[in-house]
mmCIF file of C-alpha atoms in Angstrom:
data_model
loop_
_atom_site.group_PDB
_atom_site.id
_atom_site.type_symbol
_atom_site.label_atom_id
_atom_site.label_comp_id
_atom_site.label_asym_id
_atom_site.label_seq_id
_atom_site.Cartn_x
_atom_site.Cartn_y
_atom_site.Cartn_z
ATOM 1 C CA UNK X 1 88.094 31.766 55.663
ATOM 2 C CA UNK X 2 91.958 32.266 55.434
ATOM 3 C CA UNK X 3 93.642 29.092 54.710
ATOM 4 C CA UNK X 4 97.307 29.783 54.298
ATOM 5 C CA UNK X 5 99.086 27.053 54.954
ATOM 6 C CA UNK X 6 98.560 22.992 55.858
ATOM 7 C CA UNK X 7 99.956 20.540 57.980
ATOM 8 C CA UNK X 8 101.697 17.632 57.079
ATOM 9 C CA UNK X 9 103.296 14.505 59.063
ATOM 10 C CA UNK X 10 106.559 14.179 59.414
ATOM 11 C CA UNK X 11 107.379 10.401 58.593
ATOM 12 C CA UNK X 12 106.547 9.219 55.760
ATOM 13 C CA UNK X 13 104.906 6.117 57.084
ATOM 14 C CA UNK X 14 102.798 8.507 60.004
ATOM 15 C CA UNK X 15 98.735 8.894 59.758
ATOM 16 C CA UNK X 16 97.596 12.262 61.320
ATOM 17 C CA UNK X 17 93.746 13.014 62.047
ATOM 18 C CA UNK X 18 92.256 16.460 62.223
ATOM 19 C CA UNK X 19 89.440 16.773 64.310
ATOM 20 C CA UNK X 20 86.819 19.372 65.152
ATOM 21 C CA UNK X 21 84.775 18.864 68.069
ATOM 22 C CA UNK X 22 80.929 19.612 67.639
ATOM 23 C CA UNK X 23 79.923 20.422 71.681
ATOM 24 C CA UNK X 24 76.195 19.367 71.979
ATOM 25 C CA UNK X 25 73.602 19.045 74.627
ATOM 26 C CA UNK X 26 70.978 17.052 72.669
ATOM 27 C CA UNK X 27 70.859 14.744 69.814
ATOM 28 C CA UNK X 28 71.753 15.258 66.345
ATOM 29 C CA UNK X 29 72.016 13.644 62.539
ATOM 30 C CA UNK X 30 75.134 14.853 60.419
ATOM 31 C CA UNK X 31 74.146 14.833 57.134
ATOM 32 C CA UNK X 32 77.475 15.947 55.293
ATOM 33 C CA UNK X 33 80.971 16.953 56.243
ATOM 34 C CA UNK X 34 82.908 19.797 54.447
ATOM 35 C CA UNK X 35 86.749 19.449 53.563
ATOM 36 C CA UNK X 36 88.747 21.586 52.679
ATOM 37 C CA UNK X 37 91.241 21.044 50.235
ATOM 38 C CA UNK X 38 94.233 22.401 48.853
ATOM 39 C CA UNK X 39 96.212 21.724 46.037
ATOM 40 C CA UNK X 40 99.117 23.521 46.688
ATOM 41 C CA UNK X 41 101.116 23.922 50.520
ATOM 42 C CA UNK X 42 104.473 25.762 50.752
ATOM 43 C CA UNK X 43 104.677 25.699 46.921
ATOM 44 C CA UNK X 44 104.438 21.915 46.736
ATOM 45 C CA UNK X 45 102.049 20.068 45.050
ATOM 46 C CA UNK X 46 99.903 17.839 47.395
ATOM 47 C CA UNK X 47 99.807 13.728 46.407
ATOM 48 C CA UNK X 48 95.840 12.873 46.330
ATOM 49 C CA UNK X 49 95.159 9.770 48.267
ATOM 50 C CA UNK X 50 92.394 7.576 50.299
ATOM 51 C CA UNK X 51 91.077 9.855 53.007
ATOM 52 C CA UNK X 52 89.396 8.521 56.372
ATOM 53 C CA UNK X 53 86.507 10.290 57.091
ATOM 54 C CA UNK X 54 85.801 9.437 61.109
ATOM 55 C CA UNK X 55 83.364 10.478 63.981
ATOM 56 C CA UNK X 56 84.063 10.174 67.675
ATOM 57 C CA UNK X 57 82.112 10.305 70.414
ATOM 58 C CA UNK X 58 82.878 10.785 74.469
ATOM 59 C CA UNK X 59 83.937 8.162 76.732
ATOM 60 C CA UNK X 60 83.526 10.239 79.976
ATOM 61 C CA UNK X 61 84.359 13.729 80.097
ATOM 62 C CA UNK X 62 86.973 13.206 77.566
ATOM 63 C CA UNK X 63 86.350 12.409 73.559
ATOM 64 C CA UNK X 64 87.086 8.877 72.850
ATOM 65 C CA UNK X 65 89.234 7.035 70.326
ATOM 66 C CA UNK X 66 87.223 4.443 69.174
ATOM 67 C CA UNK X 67 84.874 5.353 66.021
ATOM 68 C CA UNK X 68 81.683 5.503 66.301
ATOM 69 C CA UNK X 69 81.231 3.962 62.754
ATOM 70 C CA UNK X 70 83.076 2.507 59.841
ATOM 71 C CA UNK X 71 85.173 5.192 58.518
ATOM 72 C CA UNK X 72 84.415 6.979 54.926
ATOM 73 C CA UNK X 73 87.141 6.475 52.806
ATOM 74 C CA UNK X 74 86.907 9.152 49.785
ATOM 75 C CA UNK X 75 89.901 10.051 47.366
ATOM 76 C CA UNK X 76 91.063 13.912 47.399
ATOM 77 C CA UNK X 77 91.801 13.371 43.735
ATOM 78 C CA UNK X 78 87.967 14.327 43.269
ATOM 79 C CA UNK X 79 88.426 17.322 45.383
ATOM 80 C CA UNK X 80 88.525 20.934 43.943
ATOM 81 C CA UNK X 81 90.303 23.880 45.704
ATOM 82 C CA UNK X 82 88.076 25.246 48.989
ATOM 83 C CA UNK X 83 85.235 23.946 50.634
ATOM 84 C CA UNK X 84 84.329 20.028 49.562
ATOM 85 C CA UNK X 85 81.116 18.545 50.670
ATOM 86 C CA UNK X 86 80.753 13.998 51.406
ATOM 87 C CA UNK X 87 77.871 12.781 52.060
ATOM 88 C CA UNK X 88 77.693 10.527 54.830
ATOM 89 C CA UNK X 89 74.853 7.943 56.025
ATOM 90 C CA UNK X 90 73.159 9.928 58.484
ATOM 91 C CA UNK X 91 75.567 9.456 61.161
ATOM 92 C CA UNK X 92 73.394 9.641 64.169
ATOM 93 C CA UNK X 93 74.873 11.663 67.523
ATOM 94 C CA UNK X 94 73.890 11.924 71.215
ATOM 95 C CA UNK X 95 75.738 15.475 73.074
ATOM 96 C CA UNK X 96 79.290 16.041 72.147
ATOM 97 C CA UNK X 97 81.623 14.574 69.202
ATOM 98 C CA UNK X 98 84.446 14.823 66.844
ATOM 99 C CA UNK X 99 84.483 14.785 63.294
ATOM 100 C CA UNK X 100 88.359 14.120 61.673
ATOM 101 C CA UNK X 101 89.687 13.272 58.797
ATOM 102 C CA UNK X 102 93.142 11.998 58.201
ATOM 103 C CA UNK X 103 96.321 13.562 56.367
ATOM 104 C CA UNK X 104 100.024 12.280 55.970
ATOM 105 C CA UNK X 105 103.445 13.432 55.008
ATOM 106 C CA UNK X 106 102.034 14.089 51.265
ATOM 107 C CA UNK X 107 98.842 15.600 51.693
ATOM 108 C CA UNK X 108 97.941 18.581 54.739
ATOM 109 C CA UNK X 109 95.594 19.221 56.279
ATOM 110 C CA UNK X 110 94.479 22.744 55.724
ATOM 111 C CA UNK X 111 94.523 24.973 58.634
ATOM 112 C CA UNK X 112 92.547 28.490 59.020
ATOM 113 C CA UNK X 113 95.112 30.654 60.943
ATOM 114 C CA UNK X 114 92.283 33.286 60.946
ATOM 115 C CA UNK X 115 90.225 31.080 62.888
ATOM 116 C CA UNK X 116 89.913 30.193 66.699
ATOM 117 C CA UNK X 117 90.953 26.809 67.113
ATOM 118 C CA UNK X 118 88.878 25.782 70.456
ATOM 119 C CA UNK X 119 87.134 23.104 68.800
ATOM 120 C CA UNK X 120 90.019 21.799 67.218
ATOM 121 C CA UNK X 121 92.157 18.518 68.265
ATOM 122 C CA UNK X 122 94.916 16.050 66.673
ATOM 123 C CA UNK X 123 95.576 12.508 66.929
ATOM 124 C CA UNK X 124 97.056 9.943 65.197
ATOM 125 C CA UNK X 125 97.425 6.374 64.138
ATOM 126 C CA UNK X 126 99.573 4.173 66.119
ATOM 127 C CA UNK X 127 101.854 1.312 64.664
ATOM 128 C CA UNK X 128 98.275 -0.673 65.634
ATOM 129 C CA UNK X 129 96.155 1.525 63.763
ATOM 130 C CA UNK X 130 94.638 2.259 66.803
ATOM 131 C CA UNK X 131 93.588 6.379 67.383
ATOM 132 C CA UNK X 132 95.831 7.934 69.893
ATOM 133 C CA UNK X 133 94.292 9.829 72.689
ATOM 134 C CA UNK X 134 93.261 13.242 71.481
ATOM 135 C CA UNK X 135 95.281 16.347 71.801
ATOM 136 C CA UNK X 136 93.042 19.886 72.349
ATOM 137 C CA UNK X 137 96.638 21.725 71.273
ATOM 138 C CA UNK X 138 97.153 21.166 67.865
ATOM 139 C CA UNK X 139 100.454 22.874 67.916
ATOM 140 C CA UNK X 140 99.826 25.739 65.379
ATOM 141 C CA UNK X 141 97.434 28.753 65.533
ATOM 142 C CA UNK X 142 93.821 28.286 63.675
ATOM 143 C CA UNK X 143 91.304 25.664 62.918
ATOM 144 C CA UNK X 144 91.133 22.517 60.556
ATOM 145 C CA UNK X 145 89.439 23.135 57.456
ATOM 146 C CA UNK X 146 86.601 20.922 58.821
ATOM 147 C CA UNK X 147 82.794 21.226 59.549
ATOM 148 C CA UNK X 148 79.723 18.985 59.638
ATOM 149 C CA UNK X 149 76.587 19.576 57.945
ATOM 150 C CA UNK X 150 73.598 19.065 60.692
ATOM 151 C CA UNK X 151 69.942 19.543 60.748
ATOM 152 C CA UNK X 152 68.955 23.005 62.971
ATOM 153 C CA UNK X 153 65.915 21.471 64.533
ATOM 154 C CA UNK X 154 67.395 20.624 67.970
ATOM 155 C CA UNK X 155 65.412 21.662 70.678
ATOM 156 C CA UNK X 156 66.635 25.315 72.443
ATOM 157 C CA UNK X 157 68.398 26.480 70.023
ATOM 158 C CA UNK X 158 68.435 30.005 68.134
ATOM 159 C CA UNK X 159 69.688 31.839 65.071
ATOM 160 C CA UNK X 160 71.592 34.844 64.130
ATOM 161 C CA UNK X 161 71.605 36.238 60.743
ATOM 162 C CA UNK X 162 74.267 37.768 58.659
ATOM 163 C CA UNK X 163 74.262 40.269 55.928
ATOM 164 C CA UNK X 164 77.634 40.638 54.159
ATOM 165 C CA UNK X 165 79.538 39.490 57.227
ATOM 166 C CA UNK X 166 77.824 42.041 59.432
ATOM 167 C CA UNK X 167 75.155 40.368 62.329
ATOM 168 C CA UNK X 168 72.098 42.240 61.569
ATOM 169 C CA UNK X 169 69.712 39.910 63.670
ATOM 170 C CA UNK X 170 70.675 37.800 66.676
ATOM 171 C CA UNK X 171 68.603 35.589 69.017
ATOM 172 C CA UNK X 172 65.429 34.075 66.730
ATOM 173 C CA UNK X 173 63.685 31.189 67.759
ATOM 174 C CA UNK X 174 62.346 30.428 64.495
ATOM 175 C CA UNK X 175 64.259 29.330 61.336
ATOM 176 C CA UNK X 176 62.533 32.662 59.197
ATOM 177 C CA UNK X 177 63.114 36.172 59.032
ATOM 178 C CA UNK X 178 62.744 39.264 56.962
ATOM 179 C CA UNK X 179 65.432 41.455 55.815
ATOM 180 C CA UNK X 180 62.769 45.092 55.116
ATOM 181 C CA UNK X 181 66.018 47.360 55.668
ATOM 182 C CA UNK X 182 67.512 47.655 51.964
ATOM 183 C CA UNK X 183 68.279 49.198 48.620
ATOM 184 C CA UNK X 184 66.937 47.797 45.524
ATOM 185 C CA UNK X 185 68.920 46.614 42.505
ATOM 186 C CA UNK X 186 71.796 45.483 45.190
ATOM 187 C CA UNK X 187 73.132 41.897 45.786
ATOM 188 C CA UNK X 188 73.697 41.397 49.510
ATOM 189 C CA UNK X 189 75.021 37.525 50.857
ATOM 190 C CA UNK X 190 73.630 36.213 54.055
ATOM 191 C CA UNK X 191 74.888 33.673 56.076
ATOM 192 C CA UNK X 192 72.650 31.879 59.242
ATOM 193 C CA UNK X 193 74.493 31.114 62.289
ATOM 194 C CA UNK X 194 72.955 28.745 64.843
ATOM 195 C CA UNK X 195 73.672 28.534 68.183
ATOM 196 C CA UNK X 196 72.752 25.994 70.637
ATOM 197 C CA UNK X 197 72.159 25.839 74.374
ATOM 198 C CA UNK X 198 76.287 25.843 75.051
ATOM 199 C CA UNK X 199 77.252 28.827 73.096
ATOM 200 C CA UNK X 200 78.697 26.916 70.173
ATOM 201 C CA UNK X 201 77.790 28.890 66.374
ATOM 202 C CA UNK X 202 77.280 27.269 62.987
ATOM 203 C CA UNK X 203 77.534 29.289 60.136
ATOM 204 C CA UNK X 204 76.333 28.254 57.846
ATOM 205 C CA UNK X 205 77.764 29.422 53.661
ATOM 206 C CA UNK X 206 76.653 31.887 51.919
ATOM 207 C CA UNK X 207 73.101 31.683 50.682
#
């Protein structure tokens, strides 16, 4: 991860959401969603406030603006630098959604410029509160410092495994698997990636 920078609203009033689409062919259960958070953007000390938490589904081909339930509301002040996990209540999916949470003029949204930013998309509140339609170009390089926690038993899907960054086994169709090829006395990280029937990979952190 290389979060650099964040992005902010303009006005002071606006409400932005960042979203990252999850692209699915079957069902799924998100368990947890990861924010990250940063205290600091340009040198300026972010104001912690009541974060939205939201998932969308599709309405057609295209992702719709209407949640698909209530909205979490958690406050960043809890939040330490990097990667934060929230529990949510076992939000139940069917195929493709986004997951978004919302920033303003005080408080970014943190933005990977490392990252490709295919599955990520803006909106924002209107003067309704309504969600705007949502926009695949977010405007800047990178990907929201968002990701959803999900169970890896959907059918058809297979796993890659990582060893210090480096794929070392790609394509298993079962969640085990062996790692005979190394040196005693030497601490290696592994990461799992899973990849389901559209191409889409979840890595998962470091275990």
């Amino acid at each position: 991860d290389t979060f650099t920078q964040g992005i902010r609203m303009v006005d002071d009033d606006a409400v932005g959401l960042a979203g990252t689409s999850f692209e699915l062919a079957s069902t799924s259960t998100v368990h947890s969603v990861d924010i990250y958070h940063l205290s600091f953007d340009d040198d300026e000390e972010m104001i912690d406030f009541d974060m939205e938490i939201c998932a969308y589904g599709t309405f057609g081909s295209l992702y719709d603006t209407e949640e698909l339930y209530d909205c979490l509301v958690v406050n960043t002040a809890g939040f330490e630098d990097g990667w934060n996990t929230v529990d949510v209540p076992e939000w139940g999916m069917d195929g493709s959604y986004i997951i978004a949470h919302t920033f303003n003029s005080t408080y970014a949204a943190a933005l990977d410029e490392s990252a490709n930013g295919d599955h990520s998309y803006f909106s924002y509140r209107q003067n309704n509160g309504d969600t705007s339609g949502w926009q695949s170009d977010i405007g800047f390089p990178g990907a929201w410092g968002t990701r959803a926690n999900i169970p890896f038993d959907s059918p058809n899907v297979s796993y890659n495994v990582y060893r210090d960054g480096n794929l070392i086994q790609e394509g298993l169709t079962e969640s085990n698997f062996s790692d005979t090829n190394f040196e005693y006395n030497t601490e290696y990280y592994y990461d799992l990636g899973v990849v389901f029937p559209n191409g889409l990979e979840i890595i998962t952190p470091d275990s």
